[in-house]
Amino acid sequence: MQTQTWIHSAKYDLSFIIAPSFLAVILLFFFPESWLWSNEMPNWAWFAMVLLIDVSHVYSSLYRTYFDKVSLQKHKKILFFTPVWVILVAGGIHYFSEAIFWRLAAYLAVYHFIRQQYGFLKLYTRTEGIKQIDVWMIYIVTVFPMVYWHLSEPRNFMWFTAKDFLFYTNQNLADLLKYAFWIWVIIYYFLVIKDYIQTRQINLPKTLLILSTMLTWYLGIVYFNGDMAFTMLNVVAHGVPYMALVYATEQKKAYKKTGFWKLLFSNFGILIFIGILFVLAYVEEGFWNGLVWHEYDEFFAFFPTINLTDNLLLSITIALLSMPQLTHYILDGYIWKRDF
């Protein structure tokens, strides 16, 4: 019987890295039809998914970088200069063109989301070696839905803003690529089944990861056309596993920590770990709402509401508020390397 390669343990990985995607898919079928096929999404759902999961997961990388004394000392240059350059560049781009700023931010986010799935694939194949066909599969099941989105009729959801992407509407081409996609999926799983019959071995976490990635990206972007469906599949499948990965990797180093940080990664420290993320996410979104979006005032009664009419001041504000997220996207390409 094949020994499985888990990141932390079978129970932990299945519960917090693999299962969230499948649970999100199952929940879809209990939603009202309007949530699956329209831009309708209740405000409580935005709070639960965008603030508590998506924004919180951005701050979880702090535990691996700025909150880790060893990492901070070892990589102080990149950890210091990255947010500084992000603020300067983001502010400059936004001042020049708000549309270009959000477009670049959206494509950077998409790249980050895709690469995370590839990163998990590498982790789950680290003992046996990664197969090229699995690499193709993870990229096809993530890139194709984005290509379909670019080509299809207007969707009822968006990444950041309605004009994030460079759309080229061609539904016939989109449908043709969809047929090609399913031909590839059939070929891939035929080869997976064939390999299992011949060897009687299967890499369970890798197989579940690829399947969950295909389901969440295809259902959220291609099959359904609703803001609620897209947001839940997009956010839950990305944010929860990332936070779980950070906690698992940092917990393994807990024996080196003392005081509060040792408590943080104890058995019940995960509640404090998550609580800190929630507070940081809430504060950030409070300022976003009060200074930029003005859409969820019921959640942020203690934050000032100011209409920024000066373009320079607005650009500086958006650069500062987007810095944690953009810095997370950039640093995530470094903090999971062996020498970090």
Coordinates of C-alpha atoms in Angstrom, one line a residue:
M1 CA 0.0 0.0 0.0
Q2 CA 1.3 3.4 -1.0
T3 CA 2.5 5.7 1.9
Q4 CA 0.6 9.0 1.5
T5 CA 2.5 12.3 1.6
W6 CA 0.6 14.7 3.9
I7 CA 1.7 18.3 4.8
H8 CA 0.7 17.9 8.5
S9 CA -1.3 14.7 8.9
A10 CA -4.1 12.9 7.1
K11 CA -6.7 14.2 9.6
Y12 CA -5.5 17.8 9.5
D13 CA -5.0 18.0 5.7
L14 CA -8.3 16.4 4.9
S15 CA -10.2 18.6 7.3
F16 CA -8.6 22.0 6.6
I17 CA -6.9 21.8 3.2
I18 CA -8.9 19.4 1.1
A19 CA -12.4 19.3 2.6
P20 CA -13.2 23.1 2.5
S21 CA -13.4 23.0 -1.4
F22 CA -15.7 20.0 -1.4
L23 CA -17.9 21.4 1.4
A24 CA -18.3 24.7 -0.6
V25 CA -19.4 22.8 -3.6
I26 CA -21.9 20.8 -1.6
L27 CA -23.3 23.9 0.0
L28 CA -24.1 25.4 -3.4
F29 CA -26.9 23.0 -4.0
F30 CA -28.7 24.2 -0.9
F31 CA -28.6 27.8 -2.0
P32 CA -31.5 29.7 -3.6
E33 CA -31.4 29.8 -7.4
S34 CA -30.9 33.5 -7.4
W35 CA -27.5 33.1 -5.6
L36 CA -26.3 30.8 -8.4
W37 CA -27.4 32.8 -11.4
S38 CA -27.4 36.5 -10.4
N39 CA -25.3 39.2 -8.8
E40 CA -27.3 38.8 -5.6
M41 CA -25.2 38.3 -2.5
P42 CA -26.4 39.1 1.0
N43 CA -24.2 41.4 3.1
W44 CA -23.7 38.8 5.8
A45 CA -22.1 36.5 3.1
W46 CA -19.7 39.3 2.1
F47 CA -18.7 39.7 5.8
A48 CA -18.3 35.9 6.3
M49 CA -16.4 35.1 3.1
V50 CA -14.6 38.2 1.9
L51 CA -13.7 39.7 5.3
L52 CA -13.3 36.7 7.6
I53 CA -11.7 34.4 5.0
D54 CA -10.3 36.3 2.0
V55 CA -8.8 39.3 3.8
S56 CA -7.9 37.3 6.8
H57 CA -5.9 34.8 4.8
V58 CA -3.8 37.7 3.5
Y59 CA -2.7 38.6 7.0
S60 CA -1.9 34.9 7.9
S61 CA 1.4 35.3 5.9
L62 CA 2.5 37.7 8.6
Y63 CA 3.1 34.7 10.9
R64 CA 5.7 33.4 8.4
T65 CA 7.3 36.8 7.8
Y66 CA 7.1 39.9 9.9
F67 CA 5.9 38.0 13.1
D68 CA 8.8 35.5 12.8
K69 CA 12.0 36.9 14.3
V70 CA 14.2 34.5 12.4
S71 CA 12.6 35.2 9.0
L72 CA 12.5 38.9 9.6
Q73 CA 16.2 39.0 10.4
K74 CA 17.2 36.7 7.6
H75 CA 15.2 38.4 4.9
K76 CA 14.9 41.9 6.3
K77 CA 15.7 43.6 3.0
I78 CA 13.0 42.0 0.9
L79 CA 10.5 42.2 3.8
F80 CA 11.2 45.9 4.2
F81 CA 11.5 47.1 0.6
T82 CA 8.6 45.1 -0.8
P83 CA 5.8 47.0 0.9
V84 CA 7.6 50.3 0.4
W85 CA 7.8 49.7 -3.4
V86 CA 4.2 48.4 -3.4
I87 CA 2.9 51.6 -2.0
L88 CA 5.0 53.8 -4.3
V89 CA 4.2 51.8 -7.5
A90 CA 0.6 51.2 -6.6
G91 CA 0.0 54.8 -5.7
G92 CA 1.7 56.0 -8.9
I93 CA -0.3 53.7 -11.2
H94 CA -3.6 54.5 -9.5
Y95 CA -2.9 58.2 -9.9
F96 CA -2.1 57.7 -13.5
S97 CA -5.1 55.4 -14.2
E98 CA -7.5 53.9 -11.7
A99 CA -8.6 51.3 -14.4
I100 CA -5.1 50.2 -15.0
F101 CA -4.4 49.8 -11.3
W102 CA -7.3 47.5 -10.7
R103 CA -6.6 45.5 -13.9
L104 CA -3.0 44.9 -12.9
A105 CA -4.1 44.0 -9.3
A106 CA -6.7 41.6 -10.6
Y107 CA -4.3 39.8 -12.9
L108 CA -1.7 39.6 -10.1
A109 CA -4.4 38.1 -7.9
V110 CA -5.4 35.5 -10.5
Y111 CA -1.7 34.5 -10.9
H112 CA -1.4 34.1 -7.2
F113 CA -4.5 32.0 -6.9
I114 CA -3.3 29.7 -9.7
R115 CA 0.2 29.4 -8.4
Q116 CA -1.2 28.4 -4.9
Q117 CA -2.8 25.3 -6.4
Y118 CA 0.5 24.4 -8.1
G119 CA 2.3 25.0 -4.8
F120 CA 0.0 22.5 -3.0
L121 CA 0.6 20.0 -5.9
K122 CA 4.3 20.2 -5.3
L123 CA 3.9 19.7 -1.6
Y124 CA 1.8 16.6 -2.2
T125 CA 4.2 15.1 -4.7
R126 CA 7.4 16.0 -2.9
T127 CA 8.4 12.4 -2.1
E128 CA 7.5 10.7 -5.4
G129 CA 8.4 13.6 -7.7
I130 CA 5.9 15.8 -9.6
K131 CA 4.6 14.4 -12.9
Q132 CA 4.3 16.7 -15.9
I133 CA 0.8 15.5 -16.7
D134 CA -0.3 16.6 -13.2
V135 CA 1.3 20.0 -13.8
W136 CA -0.6 20.4 -17.1
M137 CA -3.8 19.3 -15.3
I138 CA -3.5 21.8 -12.4
Y139 CA -2.9 24.7 -14.9
I140 CA -5.6 23.6 -17.3
V141 CA -8.3 23.4 -14.7
T142 CA -7.4 26.9 -13.4
V143 CA -6.4 28.7 -16.6
F144 CA -9.3 27.5 -18.8
P145 CA -12.0 29.0 -16.5
M146 CA -10.3 32.3 -16.7
V147 CA -10.0 32.1 -20.5
Y148 CA -13.7 31.2 -20.7
W149 CA -14.5 34.2 -18.5
H150 CA -12.6 36.5 -20.8
L151 CA -14.4 35.1 -23.9
S152 CA -18.0 34.5 -22.6
E153 CA -20.9 36.8 -22.3
P154 CA -20.8 39.2 -19.3
R155 CA -20.8 37.3 -16.0
N156 CA -22.8 38.3 -12.8
F157 CA -19.6 38.5 -10.8
M158 CA -16.3 40.3 -10.8
W159 CA -12.8 40.0 -9.2
F160 CA -12.3 43.6 -8.0
T161 CA -14.2 45.8 -10.4
A162 CA -16.4 45.3 -13.4
K163 CA -13.7 46.2 -15.9
D164 CA -10.8 44.3 -14.3
F165 CA -10.1 42.1 -17.3
L166 CA -9.4 42.6 -21.0
F167 CA -12.6 40.9 -22.3
Y168 CA -13.0 39.7 -25.9
T169 CA -16.5 38.3 -26.2
N170 CA -16.7 35.3 -28.4
Q171 CA -19.1 32.7 -27.0
N172 CA -18.6 30.3 -29.9
L173 CA -14.9 30.1 -29.2
A174 CA -15.6 29.8 -25.4
D175 CA -17.9 26.9 -26.0
L176 CA -15.4 25.2 -28.3
L177 CA -12.7 25.5 -25.7
K178 CA -15.1 24.0 -23.2
Y179 CA -15.4 20.9 -25.3
A180 CA -11.6 20.7 -25.6
F181 CA -11.4 21.1 -21.8
W182 CA -13.7 18.1 -21.1
I183 CA -11.8 16.0 -23.7
W184 CA -8.6 16.7 -21.8
V185 CA -10.3 15.9 -18.4
I186 CA -11.5 12.5 -19.7
I187 CA -8.1 11.7 -21.1
Y188 CA -6.4 12.7 -17.8
Y189 CA -8.7 10.6 -15.6
F190 CA -8.5 7.7 -18.0
L191 CA -4.7 7.7 -17.5
V192 CA -5.1 8.1 -13.7
I193 CA -7.4 5.0 -13.6
K194 CA -5.1 3.1 -15.9
D195 CA -2.1 3.8 -13.7
Y196 CA -4.0 2.7 -10.6
I197 CA -5.1 -0.6 -12.2
Q198 CA -1.5 -1.3 -13.2
T199 CA 0.2 -0.2 -9.9
R200 CA -2.6 -0.4 -7.3
Q201 CA -1.2 2.8 -5.9
I202 CA -2.7 6.3 -5.8
N203 CA -1.5 9.6 -4.3
L204 CA -4.7 10.4 -2.4
P205 CA -4.0 14.0 -1.4
K206 CA -2.8 14.9 -4.9
T207 CA -5.8 13.3 -6.5
L208 CA -8.2 15.1 -4.2
L209 CA -6.4 18.4 -4.6
I210 CA -6.7 18.3 -8.4
L211 CA -10.3 17.2 -8.3
S212 CA -11.3 19.9 -5.8
T213 CA -9.5 22.5 -7.9
M214 CA -11.3 21.5 -11.0
L215 CA -14.7 21.5 -9.3
T216 CA -14.3 24.9 -7.6
W217 CA -12.9 26.8 -10.6
Y218 CA -15.2 25.2 -13.2
L219 CA -18.4 25.5 -11.2
G220 CA -17.6 28.9 -9.8
I221 CA -16.7 30.5 -13.1
V222 CA -17.9 28.5 -16.0
Y223 CA -21.0 26.5 -15.0
F224 CA -22.7 28.8 -12.5
N225 CA -23.1 32.5 -13.2
G226 CA -23.7 34.0 -9.8
D227 CA -21.8 36.3 -7.4
M228 CA -22.5 34.1 -4.4
A229 CA -21.4 30.9 -6.1
F230 CA -18.2 32.5 -7.5
T231 CA -17.2 34.2 -4.3
M232 CA -17.8 31.2 -2.0
L233 CA -15.9 28.7 -4.3
N234 CA -13.2 31.2 -5.0
V235 CA -12.6 32.4 -1.4
V236 CA -13.2 29.2 0.6
A237 CA -11.1 27.0 -1.6
H238 CA -8.2 29.5 -1.6
G239 CA -8.3 31.2 1.8
V240 CA -9.0 28.4 4.3
P241 CA -6.3 26.0 3.0
Y242 CA -3.8 28.8 2.9
M243 CA -4.4 29.7 6.6
A244 CA -4.3 26.0 7.5
L245 CA -0.9 25.7 5.7
V246 CA 0.5 28.6 7.5
Y247 CA -0.7 27.3 10.9
A248 CA 0.6 23.8 10.3
T249 CA 4.1 24.9 9.1
E250 CA 4.5 27.4 11.9
Q251 CA 3.3 24.9 14.5
K252 CA 6.1 22.6 13.6
K253 CA 8.5 25.3 14.7
A254 CA 6.6 26.0 18.0
Y255 CA 9.3 24.2 20.1
K256 CA 11.7 27.1 19.1
K257 CA 9.3 29.8 20.3
T258 CA 8.7 31.1 23.8
G259 CA 5.9 33.0 25.7
F260 CA 2.9 34.2 23.7
W261 CA 4.2 32.7 20.4
K262 CA 4.5 29.3 21.9
L263 CA 1.0 29.6 23.3
L264 CA -0.2 30.7 19.9
F265 CA 0.8 27.4 18.3
S266 CA -0.4 25.2 21.1
N267 CA -3.4 22.9 20.7
F268 CA -5.9 25.7 21.5
G269 CA -3.8 28.6 20.2
I270 CA -5.5 28.4 16.8
L271 CA -8.4 30.4 18.2
I272 CA -6.0 33.2 19.0
F273 CA -4.3 32.7 15.6
I274 CA -7.6 33.2 13.8
G275 CA -8.8 36.0 16.2
I276 CA -5.8 38.1 15.3
L277 CA -6.4 37.7 11.6
F278 CA -10.1 38.6 12.0
V279 CA -9.2 41.8 13.9
L280 CA -6.6 42.9 11.3
A281 CA -9.1 42.1 8.4
Y282 CA -11.9 44.0 10.1
V283 CA -9.8 47.1 10.6
E284 CA -8.6 47.1 7.0
E285 CA -12.1 46.6 5.6
G286 CA -13.4 49.3 7.9
F287 CA -11.1 51.8 6.4
W288 CA -11.8 50.5 2.8
N289 CA -15.5 51.0 3.5
G290 CA -15.2 54.4 5.2
L291 CA -12.8 55.9 2.7
V292 CA -13.4 54.2 -0.6
W293 CA -16.3 51.8 -1.1
H294 CA -19.1 53.0 1.3
E295 CA -21.1 49.8 0.8
Y296 CA -21.2 48.1 4.2
D297 CA -21.8 50.8 6.7
E298 CA -23.8 48.5 9.0
F299 CA -20.6 46.6 9.9
F300 CA -18.3 49.6 10.5
A301 CA -20.2 52.0 12.6
F302 CA -17.1 53.1 14.5
F303 CA -15.1 54.0 11.3
P304 CA -15.3 57.5 9.8
T305 CA -17.0 58.0 6.5
I306 CA -15.1 60.4 4.2
N307 CA -15.6 61.0 0.5
L308 CA -12.2 61.5 -0.9
T309 CA -12.5 63.8 -3.9
D310 CA -8.9 64.7 -4.4
N311 CA -7.3 62.2 -6.8
L312 CA -3.8 62.3 -5.2
L313 CA -5.2 61.7 -1.7
L314 CA -7.4 58.9 -3.0
S315 CA -4.4 57.3 -4.8
I316 CA -2.3 57.4 -1.6
T317 CA -5.2 55.9 0.4
I318 CA -5.8 53.1 -2.0
A319 CA -2.0 52.4 -2.2
L320 CA -1.8 52.1 1.6
L321 CA -4.9 50.0 1.9
S322 CA -4.0 47.6 -0.9
M323 CA -0.4 47.3 0.3
P324 CA -1.1 44.2 2.6
Q325 CA -2.8 42.3 -0.2
L326 CA -0.4 43.2 -3.0
T327 CA 2.6 42.5 -0.7
H328 CA 1.1 39.1 0.2
Y329 CA 0.8 38.3 -3.5
I330 CA 4.4 39.2 -4.1
L331 CA 6.0 37.7 -1.0
D332 CA 4.1 34.5 -1.4
G333 CA 6.4 33.6 -4.3
Y334 CA 9.3 33.6 -1.9
I335 CA 8.2 32.5 1.6
W336 CA 7.5 28.9 0.7
K337 CA 11.0 28.3 -0.8
R338 CA 13.2 25.9 1.1
D339 CA 15.8 28.6 2.1
F340 CA 13.2 31.0 3.5

